[in-house]
Short mmCIF file of C-alpha atoms in Angstrom, two decimals:
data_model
loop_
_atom_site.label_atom_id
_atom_site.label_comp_id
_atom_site.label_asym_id
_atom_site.label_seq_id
_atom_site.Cartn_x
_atom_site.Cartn_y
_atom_site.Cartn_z
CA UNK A 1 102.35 85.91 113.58
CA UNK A 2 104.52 82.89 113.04
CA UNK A 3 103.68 79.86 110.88
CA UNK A 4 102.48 78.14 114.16
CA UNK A 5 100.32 80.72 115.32
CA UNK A 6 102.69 82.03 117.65
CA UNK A 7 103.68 86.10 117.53
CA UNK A 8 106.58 86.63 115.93
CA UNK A 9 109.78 88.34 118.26
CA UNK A 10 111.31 89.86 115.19
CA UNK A 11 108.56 91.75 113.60
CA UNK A 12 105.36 93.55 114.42
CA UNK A 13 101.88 94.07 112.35
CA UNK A 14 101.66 97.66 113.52
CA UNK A 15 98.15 98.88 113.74
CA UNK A 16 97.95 102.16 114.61
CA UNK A 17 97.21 105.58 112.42
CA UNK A 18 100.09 107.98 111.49
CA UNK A 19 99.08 111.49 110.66
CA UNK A 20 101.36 114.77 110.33
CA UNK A 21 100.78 118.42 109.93
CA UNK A 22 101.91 119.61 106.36
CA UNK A 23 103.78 122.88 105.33
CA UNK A 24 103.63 124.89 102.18
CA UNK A 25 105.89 126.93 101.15
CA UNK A 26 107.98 126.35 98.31
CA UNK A 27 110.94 127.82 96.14
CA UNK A 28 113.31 127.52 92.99
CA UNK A 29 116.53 125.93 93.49
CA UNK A 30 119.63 128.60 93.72
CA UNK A 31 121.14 129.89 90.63
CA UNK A 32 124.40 128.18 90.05
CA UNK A 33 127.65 129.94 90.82
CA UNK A 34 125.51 132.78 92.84
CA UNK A 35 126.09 130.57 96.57
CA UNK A 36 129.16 129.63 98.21
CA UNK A 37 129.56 126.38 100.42
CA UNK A 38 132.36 125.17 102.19
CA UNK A 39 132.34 121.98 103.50
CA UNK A 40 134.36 120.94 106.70
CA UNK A 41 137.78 120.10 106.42
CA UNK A 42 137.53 116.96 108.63
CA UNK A 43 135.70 113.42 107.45
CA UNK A 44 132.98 112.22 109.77
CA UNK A 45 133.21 109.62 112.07
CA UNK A 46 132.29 105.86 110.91
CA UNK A 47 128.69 105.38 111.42
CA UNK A 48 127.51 102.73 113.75
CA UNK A 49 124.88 100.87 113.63
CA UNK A 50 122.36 98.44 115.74
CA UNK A 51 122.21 95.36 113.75
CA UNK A 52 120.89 93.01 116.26
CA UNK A 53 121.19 89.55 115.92
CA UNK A 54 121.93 87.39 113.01
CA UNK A 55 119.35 85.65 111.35
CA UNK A 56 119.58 82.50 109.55
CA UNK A 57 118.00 82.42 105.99
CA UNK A 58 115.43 79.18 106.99
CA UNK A 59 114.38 81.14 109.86
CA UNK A 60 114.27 84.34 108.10
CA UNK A 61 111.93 82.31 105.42
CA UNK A 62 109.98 80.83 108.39
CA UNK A 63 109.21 84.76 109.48
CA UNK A 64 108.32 85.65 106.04
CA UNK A 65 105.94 83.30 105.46
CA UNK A 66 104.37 83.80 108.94
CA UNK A 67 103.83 87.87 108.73
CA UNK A 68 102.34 86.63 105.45
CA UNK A 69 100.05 83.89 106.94
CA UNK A 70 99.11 86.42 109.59
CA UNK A 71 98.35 89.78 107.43
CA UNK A 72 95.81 86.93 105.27
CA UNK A 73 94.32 85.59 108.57
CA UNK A 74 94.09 89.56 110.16
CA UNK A 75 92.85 91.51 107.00
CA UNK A 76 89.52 90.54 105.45
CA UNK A 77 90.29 91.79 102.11
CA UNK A 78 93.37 93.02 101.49
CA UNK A 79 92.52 93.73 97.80
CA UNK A 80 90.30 96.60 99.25
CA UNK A 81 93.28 98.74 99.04
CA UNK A 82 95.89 97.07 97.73
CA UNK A 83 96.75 95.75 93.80
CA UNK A 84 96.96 91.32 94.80
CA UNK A 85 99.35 90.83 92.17
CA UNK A 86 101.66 93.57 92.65
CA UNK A 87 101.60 92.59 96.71
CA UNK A 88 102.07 88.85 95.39
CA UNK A 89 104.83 89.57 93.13
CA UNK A 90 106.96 91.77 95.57
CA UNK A 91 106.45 89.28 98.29
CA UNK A 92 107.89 86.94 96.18
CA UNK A 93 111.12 88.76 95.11
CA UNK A 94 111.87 89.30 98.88
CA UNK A 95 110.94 85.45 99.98
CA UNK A 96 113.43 84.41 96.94
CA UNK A 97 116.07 86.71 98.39
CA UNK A 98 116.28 85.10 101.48
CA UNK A 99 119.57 82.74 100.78
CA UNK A 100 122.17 84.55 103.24
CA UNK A 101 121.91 85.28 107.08
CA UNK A 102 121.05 88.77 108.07
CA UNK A 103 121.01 90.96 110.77
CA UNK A 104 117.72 91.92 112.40
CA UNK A 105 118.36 95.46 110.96
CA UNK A 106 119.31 94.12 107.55
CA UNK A 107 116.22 91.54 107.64
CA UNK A 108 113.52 94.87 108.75
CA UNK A 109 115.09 97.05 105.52
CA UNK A 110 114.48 94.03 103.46
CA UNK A 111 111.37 92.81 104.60
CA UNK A 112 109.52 96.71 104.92
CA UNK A 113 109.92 96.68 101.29
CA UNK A 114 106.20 94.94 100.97
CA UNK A 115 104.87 98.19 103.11
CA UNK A 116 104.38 100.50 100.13
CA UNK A 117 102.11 97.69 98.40
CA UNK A 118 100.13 97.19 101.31
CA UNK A 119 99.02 100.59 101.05
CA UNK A 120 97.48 100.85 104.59
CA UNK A 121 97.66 103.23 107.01
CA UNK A 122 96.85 100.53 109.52
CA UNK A 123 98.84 97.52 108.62
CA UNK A 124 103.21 97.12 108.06
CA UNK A 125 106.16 95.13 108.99
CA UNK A 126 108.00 97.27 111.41
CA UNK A 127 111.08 97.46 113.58
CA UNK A 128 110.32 95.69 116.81
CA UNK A 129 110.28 98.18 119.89
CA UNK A 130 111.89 101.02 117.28
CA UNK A 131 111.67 103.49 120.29
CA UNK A 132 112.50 101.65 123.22
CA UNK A 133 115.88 100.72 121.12
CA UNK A 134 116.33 104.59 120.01
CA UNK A 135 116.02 105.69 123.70
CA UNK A 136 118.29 103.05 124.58
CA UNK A 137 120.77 104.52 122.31
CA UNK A 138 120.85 107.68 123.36
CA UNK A 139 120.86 106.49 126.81
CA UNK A 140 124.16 105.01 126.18
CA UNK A 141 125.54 108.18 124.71
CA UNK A 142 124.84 107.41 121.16
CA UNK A 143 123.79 110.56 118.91
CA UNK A 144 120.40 110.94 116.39
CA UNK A 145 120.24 113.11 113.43
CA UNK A 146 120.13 116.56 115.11
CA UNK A 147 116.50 118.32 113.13
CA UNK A 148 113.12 116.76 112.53
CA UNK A 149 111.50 117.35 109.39
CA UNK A 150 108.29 117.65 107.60
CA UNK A 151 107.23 117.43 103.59
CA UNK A 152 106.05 121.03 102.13
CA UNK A 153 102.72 120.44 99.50
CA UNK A 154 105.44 120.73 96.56
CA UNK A 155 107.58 117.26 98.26
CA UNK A 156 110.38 119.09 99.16
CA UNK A 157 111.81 118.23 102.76
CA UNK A 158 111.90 121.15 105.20
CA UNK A 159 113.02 121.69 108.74
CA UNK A 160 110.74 121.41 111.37
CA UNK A 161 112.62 121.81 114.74
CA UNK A 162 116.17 121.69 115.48
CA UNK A 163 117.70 119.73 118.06
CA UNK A 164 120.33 122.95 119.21
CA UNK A 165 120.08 126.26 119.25
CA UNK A 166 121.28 127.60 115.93
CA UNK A 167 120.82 130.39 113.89
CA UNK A 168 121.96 129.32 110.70
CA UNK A 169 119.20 126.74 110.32
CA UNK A 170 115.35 127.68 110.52
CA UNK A 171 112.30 126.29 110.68
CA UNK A 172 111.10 125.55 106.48
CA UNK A 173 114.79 125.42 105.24
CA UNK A 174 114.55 123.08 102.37
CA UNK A 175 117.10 120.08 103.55
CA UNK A 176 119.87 119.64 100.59
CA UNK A 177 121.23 116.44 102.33
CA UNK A 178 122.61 115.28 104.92
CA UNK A 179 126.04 113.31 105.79
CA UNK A 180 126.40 113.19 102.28
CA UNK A 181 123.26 111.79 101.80
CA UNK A 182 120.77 114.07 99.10
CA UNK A 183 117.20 115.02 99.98
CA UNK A 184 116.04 113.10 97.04
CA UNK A 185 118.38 109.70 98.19
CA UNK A 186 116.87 109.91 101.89
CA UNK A 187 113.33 109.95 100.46
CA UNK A 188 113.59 107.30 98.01
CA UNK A 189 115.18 105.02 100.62
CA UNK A 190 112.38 106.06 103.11
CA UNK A 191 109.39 105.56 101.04
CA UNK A 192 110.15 102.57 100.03
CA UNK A 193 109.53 101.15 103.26
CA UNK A 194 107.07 103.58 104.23
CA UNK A 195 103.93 102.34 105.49
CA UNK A 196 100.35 104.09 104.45
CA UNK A 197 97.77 104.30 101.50
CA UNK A 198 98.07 107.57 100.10
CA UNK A 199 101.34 109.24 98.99
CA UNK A 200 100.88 112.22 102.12
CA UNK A 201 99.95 109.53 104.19
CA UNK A 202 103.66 107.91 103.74
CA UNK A 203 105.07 111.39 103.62
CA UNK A 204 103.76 112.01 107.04
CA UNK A 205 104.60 108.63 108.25
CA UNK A 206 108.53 108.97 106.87
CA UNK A 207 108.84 112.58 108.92
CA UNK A 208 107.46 111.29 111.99
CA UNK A 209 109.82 108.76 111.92
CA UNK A 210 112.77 110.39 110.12
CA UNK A 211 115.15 109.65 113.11
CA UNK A 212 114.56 105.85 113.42
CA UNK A 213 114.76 105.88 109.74
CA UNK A 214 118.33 107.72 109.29
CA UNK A 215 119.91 105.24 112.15
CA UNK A 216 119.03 102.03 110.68
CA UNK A 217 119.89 102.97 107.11
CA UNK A 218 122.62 105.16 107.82
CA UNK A 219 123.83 104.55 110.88
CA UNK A 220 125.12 107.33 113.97
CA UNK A 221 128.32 109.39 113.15
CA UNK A 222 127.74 111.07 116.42
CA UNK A 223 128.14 114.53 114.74
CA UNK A 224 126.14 115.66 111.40
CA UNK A 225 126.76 117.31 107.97
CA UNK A 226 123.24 119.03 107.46
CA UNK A 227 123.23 121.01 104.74
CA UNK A 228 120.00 123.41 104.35
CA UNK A 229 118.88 125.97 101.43
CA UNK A 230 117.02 128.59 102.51
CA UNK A 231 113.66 129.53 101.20
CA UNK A 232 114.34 133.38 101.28
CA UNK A 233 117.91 133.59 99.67
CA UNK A 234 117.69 130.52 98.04
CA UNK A 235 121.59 129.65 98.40
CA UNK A 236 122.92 126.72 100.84
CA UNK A 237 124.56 126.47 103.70
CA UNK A 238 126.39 123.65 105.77
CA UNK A 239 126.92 123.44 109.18
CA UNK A 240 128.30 120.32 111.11
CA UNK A 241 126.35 119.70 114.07
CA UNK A 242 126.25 117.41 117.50
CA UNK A 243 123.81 114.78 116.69
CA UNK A 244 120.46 115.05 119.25
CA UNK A 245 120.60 113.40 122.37
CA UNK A 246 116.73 113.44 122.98
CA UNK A 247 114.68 111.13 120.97
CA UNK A 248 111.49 113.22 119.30
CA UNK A 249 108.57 113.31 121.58
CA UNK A 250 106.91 111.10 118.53
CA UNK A 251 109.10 108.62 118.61
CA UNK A 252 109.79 107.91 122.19
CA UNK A 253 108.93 105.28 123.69
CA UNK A 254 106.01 106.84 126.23
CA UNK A 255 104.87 109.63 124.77
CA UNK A 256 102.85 112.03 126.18
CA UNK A 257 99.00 113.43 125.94
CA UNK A 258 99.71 116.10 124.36
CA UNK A 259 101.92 114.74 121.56
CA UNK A 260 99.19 112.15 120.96
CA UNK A 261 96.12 113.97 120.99
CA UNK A 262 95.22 117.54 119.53
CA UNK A 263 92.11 119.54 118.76
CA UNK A 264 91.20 122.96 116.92
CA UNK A 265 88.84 124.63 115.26
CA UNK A 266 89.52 125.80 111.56
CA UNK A 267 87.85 128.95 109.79
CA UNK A 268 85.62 129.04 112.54
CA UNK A 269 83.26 126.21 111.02
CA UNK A 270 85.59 123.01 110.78
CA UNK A 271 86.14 120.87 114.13
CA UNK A 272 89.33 119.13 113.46
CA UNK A 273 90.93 116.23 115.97
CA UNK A 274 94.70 114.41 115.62
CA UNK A 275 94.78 110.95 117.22
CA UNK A 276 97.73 109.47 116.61
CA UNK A 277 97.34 106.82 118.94
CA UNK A 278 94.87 104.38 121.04
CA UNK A 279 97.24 103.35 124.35
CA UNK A 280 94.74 102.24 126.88
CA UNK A 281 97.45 103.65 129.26
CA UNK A 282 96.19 107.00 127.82
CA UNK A 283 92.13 106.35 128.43
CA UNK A 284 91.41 108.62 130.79
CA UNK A 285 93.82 111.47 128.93
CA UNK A 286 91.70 110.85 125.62
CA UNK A 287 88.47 110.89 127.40
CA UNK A 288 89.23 114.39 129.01
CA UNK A 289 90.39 115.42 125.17
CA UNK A 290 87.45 114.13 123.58
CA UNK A 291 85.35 116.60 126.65
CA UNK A 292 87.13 119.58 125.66
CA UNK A 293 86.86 119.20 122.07
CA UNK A 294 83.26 118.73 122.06
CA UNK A 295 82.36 121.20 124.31
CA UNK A 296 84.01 123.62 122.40
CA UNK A 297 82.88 122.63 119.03
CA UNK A 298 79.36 122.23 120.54
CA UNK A 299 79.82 126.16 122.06
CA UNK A 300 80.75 127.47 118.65
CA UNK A 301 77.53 125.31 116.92
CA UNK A 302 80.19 123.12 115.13
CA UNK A 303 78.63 120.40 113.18
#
């Protein structure tokens, strides 16, 4: 919200829950000098990047100290979760940064910073319209970082699905880097604006959103130096690859039922359901998920 009570264009309190599947496998890193890597002989293109509209720093301030306002005003007690004078101190290292215009890209990136200290699943500073703006870009031709990942129980980042078909990446490759960019970079730089209460929680939030992430803090070089180790040999291999040119099902802009909602049953005893969203678009969709669930948890004398 802005200072006058108004919502604010730039950025959104997100409410909303963001939950993720886990994998676990894990593996020691390759013995030096046993692998052999070649990288490509060509540089990648520039990246490019949607930076929006500048932002003067008194308005940027005003914005600030609106979300602030708001998040008091919204949350009864924010202290329930999160340490007051750790939140109080970081907002106040990004309010004094404020003293140069930035673009609405630059201003998100310096702004998400307070998400970690929120630490709430329910409540961030995020990217207005994030996947309305990454469908638009790949409407226009532009290119996303080609695999989607997920975190293994031991942190390390694996592949989940790849955007081409490929046989020299697989699903659970541990990802080395990519353009460049290490594993252990790309998750520093992503936590740090990740939004949730728990470590997994962040983790899972970060991989569902591990496209929107690379393209506003790295930008699209249309094609993409992935570079993968597998779990079995244990040695890595690069491959340059056509970015994607369809935006994950979790990130697009309408996604559907049966990205949103799941159910199963686990060693025959547990009923588990994944909501990962409440669009009243998607009432009547939930309702007939909520009937199948139960009536098959209630068949198998689920409690």
């Amino acid at each position: 919200m802005s200072a006058n009570g108004r919502p604010l264009k730039r950025f959104l309190l997100l409410l909303g829950l963001s939950l993720a599947a886990m994998t676990s496998t894990s593996s020691s890193p390759a013995i030096a000098g046993q692998c052999n890597i070649a990288s490509p002989a060509s540089p990648l293109p520039a990246a490019k990047f949607d930076d929006g509209p500048m932002i003067a720093p008194s308005v940027l301030v005003i914005d600030f100290d609106g979300w602030i306002s708001g998040m008091r005003q919204l949350n009864p007690d924010l202290s329930i979760r999160a340490n007051i004078p750790e939140l109080d101190a970081e907002a106040a290292r990004i309010r004094a940064e404020l003293t140069k215009p930035m673009s609405r890209r630059e201003a998100w990136i310096h702004f998400a910073r307070l998400n970690p200290y929120l630490r709430d699943a329910h409540a961030g500073i995020q990217m207005p319209n994030y996947r309305m703006a990454l469908e638009a870009h790949v409407k226009n031709g532009g290119r996303i970082v080609p695999i989607e990942v997920r975190f293994a129980k031991d942190g390390s980042l694996r592949v989940f699905t790849v955007a081409s078909d490929t046989a020299e990446i697989k699903q659970s490759d541990i990802v080395v880097s990519i353009n460049g960019y290490s594993t252990d970079r790309m998750i520093a730089d992503m936590m740090s604006l990740a939004i949730g209460e728990t470590t997994g929680v962040q983790r899972a939030w970060v991989a569902r959103r591990f496209a929107m992430l690379f393209w506003y803090l790295y930008g699209d070089t249309g094609q993409y130096d992935v570079v993968v180790r597998s779990p079995v040999t244990e040695c890595p291999h690069e491959i340059r690859m056509m970015g994607g040119a369809v935006v994950p099902e979790a990130q697009q802009d309408s996604p559907t039922a049966q990205e949103l909602f799941d159910w199963r049953i686990l060693d025959n005893t547990i009923g588990y359901l994944r909501v990962d969203g409440f669009d009243p678009d998607k009432k009547e969709a939930f309702d007939k998920f909520t009937q199948s669930a139960f009536a098959a948890f209630k068949a198998q004398n689920i409690r």
